[in-house]
């Protein structure tokens, strides 16, 4: 039947189990009024979600660099209610770690990894400006003189993907770290447990992740204004088709393993953040969230490196576009790889950087993202999946986990299944489950029972 087809790519039951008192089953949700792609904020984060209007503007600007630069530096989509005369800007977000006085920001685990790889705290802004202004920068790309890098095709790919998957994506992680710090800051008293406390900061993270235009699904032929988003959420949906990591009933139209897990973890963490004495549960959930956020970037780095590695997959006339996509995604993922294997990260950078016109050596990229390195990064093999169906000749098969390699103190997808769904903090503060939610929940439970029976 329809449900069996939906679940045909599930190689095992989902990792998360609901608390007996929970109305959730894994990451299943019902899309309800006031939700952001199915997630229900407990605070007002509409303005934060509207950063995707800037992401859309940069994408639609294409090779109008002056227009794209204006949106990047001045904003226009996300107005700050705290200061109605100012817009939130992607450039400000890119410079989160710029000020040496911001000790907290520079202590964030992923910021430290990125700094170690790029040797600058303003890597995101410097890279973006090099692309927008068409300048050569040996660290990021020869956007003035490179045969591929200087093309409109390459630069337009770089601007939109740097905005989405380096700047906005890293800011999602910044908000997550902020929520964790706020929850653990005893000087804030009980206000940190309120809806405008740590949970609000987590809501902001989700708002930046999905944006205001995303309805959750990734449907062929979807047009602007019909639920197709421009924020990082959509990448997980797209990559899940290539890597066979789809078939998960989220309830919002999406079906990727990553977004299924993130929906569950954000909802659970939001509730824990409103409850005292749950620091261990919050920390565990956040380890899972960091790991899941990393997965689509790794997948995209891998698949675009493969597609641009051979003329059998990408013609010479399309190489600038595809290699730029490989470089955009790899440049976001490489700091994580560098943290566990600096040599492998350096080799991948040499292969995929847009500064040269060479096609990437696929074997170098494939070997760099070995099961061993993925596990050391805190990523399970089933999270990444396999290219066996989309590109069997790539020989990128699903790896096997080595439990002894999961030692990261910040990124651990192997702990996702430990996080249980707590009760809603206040039944009166949330809308009752919609009919569509109940249908999704019952169908998911039915399929689970069928699978267990067989």
XYZ file of N, CA, C and O in Angstrom, residues 64-226:
652
model
N 23.418 39.690 -10.956
C 23.361 41.124 -10.659
C 24.056 41.318 -9.318
O 23.431 41.330 -8.264
N 25.375 41.457 -9.383
C 26.181 41.447 -8.163
C 25.897 42.639 -7.262
O 25.964 42.520 -6.042
N 25.576 43.784 -7.846
C 25.262 44.962 -7.041
C 23.978 44.723 -6.234
O 23.903 45.062 -5.044
N 22.991 44.117 -6.878
C 21.737 43.825 -6.182
C 21.953 42.791 -5.081
O 21.447 42.941 -3.964
N 22.705 41.745 -5.401
C 22.981 40.705 -4.405
C 23.779 41.275 -3.230
O 23.517 40.951 -2.070
N 24.740 42.143 -3.538
C 25.570 42.743 -2.479
C 24.730 43.639 -1.571
O 24.923 43.656 -0.350
N 23.790 44.366 -2.157
C 22.930 45.242 -1.361
C 22.084 44.430 -0.398
O 21.931 44.791 0.776
N 21.523 43.325 -0.884
C 20.724 42.463 -0.012
C 21.604 41.881 1.089
O 21.207 41.829 2.267
N 22.794 41.447 0.727
C 23.708 40.835 1.697
C 24.103 41.815 2.791
O 24.126 41.464 3.971
N 24.397 43.045 2.424
C 24.923 44.020 3.391
C 23.839 44.837 4.087
O 24.038 45.304 5.209
N 22.681 45.016 3.423
C 21.651 45.894 3.983
C 20.382 45.163 4.406
O 19.568 45.700 5.151
N 20.193 43.939 3.919
C 18.990 43.197 4.263
C 17.761 43.762 3.586
O 17.837 44.376 2.528
N 16.610 43.531 4.222
C 15.351 44.008 3.662
C 14.189 43.066 3.924
O 13.025 43.448 3.808
N 14.502 41.836 4.308
C 13.435 40.867 4.553
C 13.104 40.676 6.015
O 11.950 40.467 6.383
N 14.110 40.751 6.880
C 13.941 40.422 8.296
C 14.158 41.674 9.141
O 15.290 42.013 9.488
N 13.085 42.345 9.472
C 13.191 43.582 10.242
C 13.273 43.258 11.731
O 12.656 42.299 12.219
N 14.058 44.016 12.458
C 14.225 43.793 13.892
C 13.136 44.535 14.656
O 13.083 45.765 14.625
N 12.270 43.803 15.337
C 11.222 44.466 16.105
C 11.822 45.230 17.285
O 11.221 46.188 17.776
N 13.010 44.820 17.723
C 13.674 45.531 18.819
C 14.190 46.891 18.365
O 14.421 47.781 19.172
N 14.358 47.031 17.071
C 14.810 48.294 16.486
C 14.211 48.383 15.083
O 14.852 48.032 14.097
N 12.966 48.852 14.983
C 12.233 48.814 13.709
C 12.877 49.589 12.563
O 12.417 49.487 11.426
N 13.902 50.340 12.850
C 14.577 51.073 11.784
C 15.696 50.249 11.159
O 16.346 50.695 10.220
N 15.921 49.054 11.700
C 17.030 48.242 11.212
C 16.572 46.866 10.738
O 15.648 46.277 11.311
N 17.233 46.392 9.711
C 17.009 45.045 9.233
C 18.125 44.126 9.724
O 19.280 44.548 9.853
N 17.771 42.917 10.007
C 18.761 41.871 10.285
C 19.455 41.573 8.952
O 18.797 41.470 7.919
N 20.773 41.442 8.942
C 21.467 41.203 7.676
C 22.309 39.937 7.719
O 22.829 39.547 8.773
N 22.442 39.328 6.559
C 23.290 38.148 6.445
C 24.741 38.493 6.722
O 25.487 37.671 7.259
N 25.162 39.701 6.383
C 26.546 40.082 6.656
C 26.814 40.147 8.149
O 27.867 39.708 8.620
N 25.865 40.669 8.914
C 26.020 40.673 10.377
C 26.117 39.244 10.902
O 26.938 38.949 11.788
N 25.293 38.379 10.381
C 25.315 36.981 10.804
C 26.644 36.335 10.452
O 27.179 35.535 11.223
N 27.191 36.696 9.289
C 28.470 36.131 8.853
C 29.621 36.572 9.752
O 30.652 35.898 9.822
N 29.434 37.709 10.429
C 30.493 38.260 11.283
C 30.229 38.035 12.773
O 30.722 38.778 13.620
N 29.486 36.997 13.074
C 29.148 36.675 14.462
C 30.389 36.537 15.340
O 30.370 36.882 16.522
N 31.477 36.048 14.747
C 32.681 35.760 15.551
C 33.779 36.807 15.368
O 34.913 36.603 15.796
N 33.440 37.928 14.762
C 34.447 38.923 14.399
C 35.058 39.632 15.598
O 36.276 39.826 15.672
N 34.234 40.030 16.542
C 34.677 40.857 17.666
C 35.421 40.001 18.694
O 34.838 39.087 19.266
N 36.692 40.317 18.958
C 37.451 39.546 19.960
C 36.810 39.588 21.340
O 37.053 38.709 22.170
N 35.986 40.611 21.584
C 35.338 40.725 22.893
C 34.230 39.692 23.055
O 33.775 39.432 24.171
N 33.780 39.114 21.956
C 32.717 38.111 22.019
C 33.302 36.738 22.351
O 33.366 35.844 21.512
N 33.706 36.595 23.588
C 34.362 35.356 24.017
C 33.425 34.162 23.899
O 33.857 33.059 23.535
N 32.138 34.376 24.200
C 31.202 33.250 24.119
C 31.098 32.738 22.694
O 31.190 31.531 22.443
N 30.896 33.660 21.746
C 30.759 33.234 20.354
C 31.990 32.463 19.889
O 31.878 31.443 19.208
N 33.153 32.950 20.260
C 34.381 32.299 19.819
C 34.653 30.989 20.549
O 35.555 30.237 20.177
N 33.862 30.724 21.578
C 34.012 29.451 22.298
C 33.095 28.373 21.736
O 33.194 27.208 22.127
N 32.206 28.740 20.828
C 31.278 27.763 20.258
C 32.061 26.687 19.507
O 32.979 27.004 18.752
N 31.709 25.432 19.702
C 32.515 24.338 19.140
C 32.704 24.413 17.627
O 33.809 24.197 17.123
N 31.651 24.733 16.894
C 31.777 24.759 15.442
C 32.508 25.997 14.956
O 33.173 25.961 13.916
N 32.391 27.080 15.697
C 33.155 28.285 15.360
C 34.650 28.023 15.508
O 35.460 28.441 14.674
N 35.002 27.306 16.555
C 36.406 26.976 16.782
C 36.943 26.056 15.686
O 38.072 26.207 15.229
N 36.116 25.119 15.250
C 36.536 24.236 14.156
C 36.757 25.034 12.867
O 37.743 24.816 12.150
N 35.838 25.936 12.571
C 35.948 26.735 11.351
C 37.171 27.644 11.405
O 37.891 27.799 10.413
N 37.431 28.227 12.563
C 38.601 29.091 12.704
C 39.885 28.292 12.524
O 40.845 28.753 11.891
N 39.900 27.087 13.054
C 41.091 26.239 12.919
C 41.355 25.889 11.456
O 42.506 25.761 11.042
N 40.290 25.753 10.675
C 40.453 25.393 9.267
C 40.798 26.603 8.400
O 41.720 26.550 7.571
N 40.085 27.709 8.588
C 40.260 28.888 7.730
C 41.297 29.874 8.270
O 41.765 30.746 7.527
N 41.621 29.758 9.553
C 42.579 30.661 10.205
C 42.101 32.110 10.202
O 42.890 33.053 10.132
N 40.803 32.304 10.252
C 40.205 33.626 10.395
C 38.820 33.448 10.997
O 38.154 32.439 10.744
N 38.383 34.423 11.809
C 37.053 34.356 12.408
C 35.984 34.886 11.452
O 34.795 34.657 11.672
N 36.400 35.594 10.415
C 35.436 36.210 9.499
C 35.427 35.492 8.150
O 35.213 36.099 7.103
N 35.676 34.210 8.170
C 35.771 33.409 6.946
C 34.522 33.528 6.073
O 34.626 33.623 4.845
N 33.356 33.534 6.685
C 32.115 33.554 5.901
C 31.956 34.866 5.151
O 31.634 34.884 3.950
N 32.180 35.964 5.831
C 32.056 37.278 5.196
C 33.143 37.490 4.147
O 32.869 38.001 3.049
N 34.362 37.106 4.455
C 35.465 37.279 3.504
C 35.218 36.486 2.228
O 35.479 36.979 1.125
N 34.732 35.273 2.376
C 34.465 34.447 1.202
C 33.317 35.054 0.377
O 33.408 35.166 -0.849
N 32.239 35.437 1.053
C 31.097 36.003 0.355
C 31.479 37.266 -0.417
O 31.084 37.441 -1.584
N 32.243 38.132 0.201
C 32.633 39.378 -0.463
C 33.571 39.118 -1.634
O 33.516 39.823 -2.644
N 34.435 38.124 -1.516
C 35.320 37.778 -2.630
C 34.499 37.363 -3.849
O 34.810 37.741 -4.987
N 33.428 36.614 -3.613
C 32.562 36.180 -4.715
C 31.776 37.361 -5.277
O 31.748 37.587 -6.493
N 31.125 38.123 -4.406
C 30.299 39.240 -4.854
C 31.101 40.287 -5.620
O 30.626 40.856 -6.606
N 32.332 40.530 -5.153
C 33.159 41.568 -5.772
C 34.042 41.039 -6.886
O 34.761 41.807 -7.529
N 34.006 39.728 -7.109
C 34.806 39.145 -8.171
C 36.296 39.333 -7.953
O 37.020 39.787 -8.844
N 36.766 38.960 -6.770
C 38.178 39.140 -6.414
C 38.849 37.794 -6.153
O 38.205 36.831 -5.740
N 40.147 37.770 -6.395
C 40.930 36.569 -6.110
C 41.305 36.528 -4.635
O 41.761 37.530 -4.066
N 41.095 35.394 -4.028
C 41.547 35.154 -2.656
C 41.983 33.696 -2.609
O 41.149 32.797 -2.779
N 43.252 33.467 -2.426
C 43.792 32.115 -2.528
C 43.148 31.141 -1.552
O 43.128 29.942 -1.787
N 42.614 31.648 -0.448
C 41.968 30.772 0.534
C 40.606 30.289 0.046
O 40.194 29.160 0.333
N 39.907 31.169 -0.688
C 38.508 30.891 -1.009
C 38.234 30.660 -2.496
O 37.302 29.939 -2.842
N 39.003 31.275 -3.366
C 38.760 31.086 -4.782
C 39.237 32.268 -5.615
O 39.280 33.405 -5.144
N 39.576 31.977 -6.853
C 40.063 33.017 -7.773
C 38.889 33.538 -8.592
O 38.733 33.220 -9.773
N 38.063 34.369 -7.939
C 36.831 34.827 -8.561
C 37.048 35.974 -9.547
O 36.086 36.422 -10.177
N 38.281 36.417 -9.700
C 38.596 37.419 -10.724
C 39.240 36.786 -11.941
O 38.967 37.179 -13.077
N 40.079 35.796 -11.723
C 40.892 35.271 -12.826
C 40.685 33.802 -13.140
O 41.104 33.337 -14.202
N 40.058 33.040 -12.259
C 39.906 31.603 -12.467
C 38.996 31.286 -13.636
O 37.920 31.879 -13.774
N 39.392 30.344 -14.456
C 38.608 29.999 -15.640
C 37.188 29.596 -15.275
O 36.223 29.951 -15.980
N 37.027 28.866 -14.186
C 35.692 28.485 -13.724
C 35.144 29.484 -12.723
O 33.976 29.880 -12.800
N 35.978 29.877 -11.782
C 35.524 30.690 -10.656
C 34.985 32.052 -11.078
O 34.079 32.594 -10.438
N 35.514 32.620 -12.140
C 35.104 33.968 -12.546
C 33.791 33.984 -13.329
O 33.227 35.054 -13.571
N 33.287 32.827 -13.695
C 32.064 32.784 -14.499
C 30.847 33.166 -13.665
O 30.809 32.952 -12.447
N 29.846 33.721 -14.332
C 28.603 34.058 -13.651
C 27.953 32.812 -13.060
O 27.357 32.857 -11.980
N 28.072 31.711 -13.785
C 27.466 30.465 -13.318
C 28.039 30.036 -11.980
O 27.300 29.699 -11.046
N 29.376 30.058 -11.870
C 30.018 29.653 -10.618
C 29.727 30.646 -9.505
O 29.381 30.261 -8.379
N 29.855 31.917 -9.799
C 29.681 32.929 -8.751
C 28.248 32.972 -8.229
O 28.031 33.159 -7.024
N 27.271 32.789 -9.101
C 25.884 32.812 -8.632
C 25.583 31.603 -7.753
O 24.828 31.706 -6.772
N 26.170 30.449 -8.079
C 26.027 29.287 -7.208
C 26.668 29.551 -5.847
O 26.107 29.189 -4.804
N 27.835 30.153 -5.867
C 28.553 30.409 -4.618
C 27.800 31.395 -3.730
O 27.699 31.181 -2.516
N 27.269 32.479 -4.302
C 26.604 33.477 -3.459
C 25.385 32.887 -2.761
O 25.217 33.045 -1.541
N 24.545 32.186 -3.515
C 23.325 31.682 -2.876
C 23.632 30.565 -1.886
O 23.009 30.487 -0.818
N 24.605 29.725 -2.201
C 24.887 28.602 -1.302
C 25.741 29.008 -0.108
O 25.605 28.430 0.977
N 26.611 29.986 -0.263
C 27.314 30.510 0.908
C 26.320 31.163 1.860
O 26.425 31.011 3.085
N 25.357 31.890 1.299
C 24.354 32.548 2.140
C 23.523 31.515 2.896
O 23.266 31.659 4.095
N 23.121 30.457 2.187
C 22.254 29.457 2.798
C 23.000 28.499 3.723
O 22.558 28.233 4.846
N 24.128 27.974 3.238
C 24.726 26.810 3.892
C 26.045 27.064 4.610
O 26.615 26.142 5.182
N 26.527 28.292 4.561
C 27.614 28.657 5.458
C 27.103 29.681 6.462
O 27.172 29.474 7.668
N 26.508 30.755 5.978
C 26.133 31.868 6.861
C 24.884 31.558 7.674
O 24.910 31.556 8.914
N 23.773 31.297 7.010
C 22.531 31.033 7.730
C 22.638 29.745 8.543
O 22.241 29.684 9.706
N 23.202 28.719 7.938
C 23.342 27.418 8.609
C 24.193 27.520 9.873
O 23.839 26.975 10.920
N 25.309 28.247 9.785
C 26.165 28.388 10.960
C 25.481 29.218 12.037
O 25.707 29.015 13.234
N 24.617 30.133 11.609
C 23.883 30.938 12.590
C 22.836 30.094 13.322
O 22.534 30.353 14.485
N 22.308 29.090 12.652
C 21.422 28.143 13.327
C 22.167 27.504 14.495
O 21.657 27.417 15.617
N 23.381 27.083 14.240
C 24.196 26.483 15.298
C 24.528 27.487 16.387
O 24.569 27.144 17.571
N 24.774 28.733 15.988
C 25.039 29.787 16.975
C 23.849 29.947 17.918
O 24.021 30.079 19.143
N 22.639 29.921 17.391
C 21.451 30.053 18.233
C 21.289 28.840 19.154
O 20.848 28.975 20.303
N 21.649 27.673 18.654
C 21.576 26.473 19.489
C 22.516 26.594 20.685
O 22.146 26.279 21.823
N 23.725 27.058 20.423
C 24.675 27.245 21.528
C 24.162 28.305 22.503
O 24.354 28.189 23.715
N 23.496 29.320 21.964
C 22.936 30.363 22.822
C 21.838 29.824 23.721
O 21.750 30.185 24.905
N 20.991 28.951 23.170
C 19.924 28.351 23.969
C 20.494 27.500 25.092
O 20.012 27.531 26.230
N 21.538 26.756 24.781
C 22.172 25.905 25.795
C 22.780 26.745 26.909
O 22.608 26.445 28.101
N 23.477 27.801 26.529
C 24.114 28.674 27.527
C 23.072 29.371 28.396
O 23.239 29.507 29.612
N 21.981 29.797 27.765
C 20.927 30.492 28.506
C 20.281 29.560 29.521
O 20.010 29.959 30.667
N 20.031 28.329 29.110
C 19.407 27.364 30.011
C 20.286 27.112 31.234
O 19.782 26.946 32.356
N 21.600 27.085 31.027
C 22.525 26.761 32.117
C 22.990 27.982 32.916
O 23.777 27.839 33.845
N 22.489 29.171 32.572
C 22.910 30.406 33.251
C 22.026 30.656 34.468
O 20.934 31.217 34.362
N 22.498 30.238 35.635
C 21.681 30.345 36.855
C 21.415 31.788 37.235
O 20.455 32.084 37.962
N 22.248 32.720 36.755
C 22.046 34.131 37.098
C 20.745 34.677 36.518
O 20.252 35.716 36.954
N 20.176 33.979 35.552
C 18.924 34.428 34.932
C 17.700 34.000 35.731
O 16.583 34.413 35.419
N 17.915 33.158 36.730
C 16.798 32.699 37.543
C 15.824 31.866 36.737
O 16.184 31.239 35.732
N 14.559 31.886 37.147
C 13.560 31.056 36.481
C 13.102 31.622 35.141
O 12.408 30.931 34.387
N 13.497 32.844 34.827
C 13.086 33.429 33.543
C 13.643 32.628 32.367
O 13.049 32.614 31.286
N 14.748 31.939 32.600
C 15.348 31.150 31.520
C 14.463 29.983 31.111
O 14.619 29.424 30.026
N 13.522 29.595 31.980
C 12.631 28.482 31.667
C 11.334 28.944 31.017
O 10.496 28.116 30.658
N 11.160 30.246 30.869
C 9.940 30.781 30.269
C 9.961 30.685 28.753
O 10.979 30.335 28.134
N 8.838 31.029 28.141
C 8.743 30.939 26.688
C 9.610 31.967 25.983
O 9.879 31.836 24.787
N 10.037 32.983 26.699
C 10.961 33.965 26.126
C 12.382 33.780 26.645
O 13.219 34.666 26.516
N 12.638 32.609 27.201
C 13.968 32.290 27.684
C 14.722 31.440 26.682
O 14.750 31.728 25.481
N 15.309 30.349 27.167
C 16.122 29.482 26.304
C 15.297 28.872 25.174
O 15.792 28.678 24.058
N 14.022 28.576 25.433
C 13.168 27.992 24.397
C 12.968 28.956 23.237
O 12.868 28.542 22.074
N 12.908 30.251 23.539
C 12.789 31.253 22.475
C 14.023 31.242 21.579
O 13.911 31.327 20.348
N 15.191 31.105 22.185
C 16.425 31.062 21.400
C 16.459 29.823 20.511
O 16.906 29.871 19.361
N 15.953 28.699 21.032
C 15.861 27.492 20.201
C 14.854 27.694 19.070
O 15.095 27.270 17.932
N 13.738 28.347 19.369
C 12.770 28.667 18.319
C 13.419 29.493 17.212
O 13.136 29.298 16.029
N 14.286 30.425 17.604
C 14.995 31.228 16.620
C 15.859 30.348 15.722
O 15.934 30.550 14.501
N 16.518 29.368 16.329
C 17.355 28.455 15.541
C 16.524 27.748 14.480
O 16.921 27.671 13.312
N 15.355 27.240 14.870
C 14.493 26.564 13.899
C 13.998 27.549 12.835
O 13.922 27.206 11.656
N 13.686 28.760 13.246
C 13.204 29.767 12.294
C 14.254 30.054 11.228
O 13.928 30.182 10.039
N 15.502 30.159 11.630
C 16.573 30.384 10.660
C 16.795 29.133 9.794
O 17.207 29.243 8.644
N 16.510 27.968 10.357
C 16.721 26.714 9.617
C 15.680 26.518 8.521
O 16.010 26.061 7.419
N 14.420 26.835 8.796
C 13.367 26.578 7.799
C 12.928 27.821 7.039
O 12.491 27.724 5.890
N 13.018 28.989 7.668
C 12.556 30.204 7.014
C 11.046 30.347 7.056
O 10.328 29.533 7.657
N 10.545 31.388 6.393
C 9.117 31.703 6.425
C 8.346 31.127 5.249
O 7.120 31.081 5.270
N 9.052 30.688 4.208
C 8.400 30.249 2.974
C 8.256 28.737 2.879
O 7.561 28.238 1.991
N 8.896 28.015 3.779
C 8.945 26.545 3.714
C 7.704 25.932 4.340
O 7.328 26.276 5.458
N 7.072 24.981 3.609
C 5.961 24.259 4.205
C 6.351 22.857 4.633
O 5.569 22.132 5.228
N 7.585 22.457 4.298
C 8.080 21.156 4.744
C 8.312 20.169 3.639
O 9.135 19.273 3.761
N 7.573 20.298 2.544
C 7.685 19.311 1.476
C 8.683 19.758 0.418
O 9.069 20.920 0.359
N 9.077 18.794 -0.399
C 9.966 19.115 -1.518
C 9.383 18.395 -2.716
O 9.668 17.244 -2.992
N 8.486 19.108 -3.389
C 7.726 18.474 -4.457
C 8.214 18.956 -5.822
O 8.505 20.135 -6.006
N 8.287 18.055 -6.765
C 8.687 18.418 -8.118
C 7.692 19.413 -8.699
O 6.479 19.260 -8.546
N 8.220 20.427 -9.359
C 7.369 21.407 -10.001
C 6.828 22.472 -9.075
O 6.024 23.311 -9.473
N 7.247 22.440 -7.832
C 6.783 23.428 -6.870
C 7.320 24.802 -7.259
O 8.491 24.965 -7.574
N 6.470 25.784 -7.247
C 6.859 27.134 -7.647
C 7.024 28.023 -6.418
O 6.498 27.732 -5.346
N 7.743 29.126 -6.605
C 7.915 30.084 -5.527
C 6.542 30.513 -5.001
O 5.636 30.799 -5.771
N 6.402 30.536 -3.686
C 5.122 30.895 -3.104
C 4.221 29.703 -2.842
O 3.137 29.850 -2.294
N 4.663 28.520 -3.225
C 3.867 27.312 -3.002
C 4.507 26.384 -1.976
O 4.282 25.182 -1.998
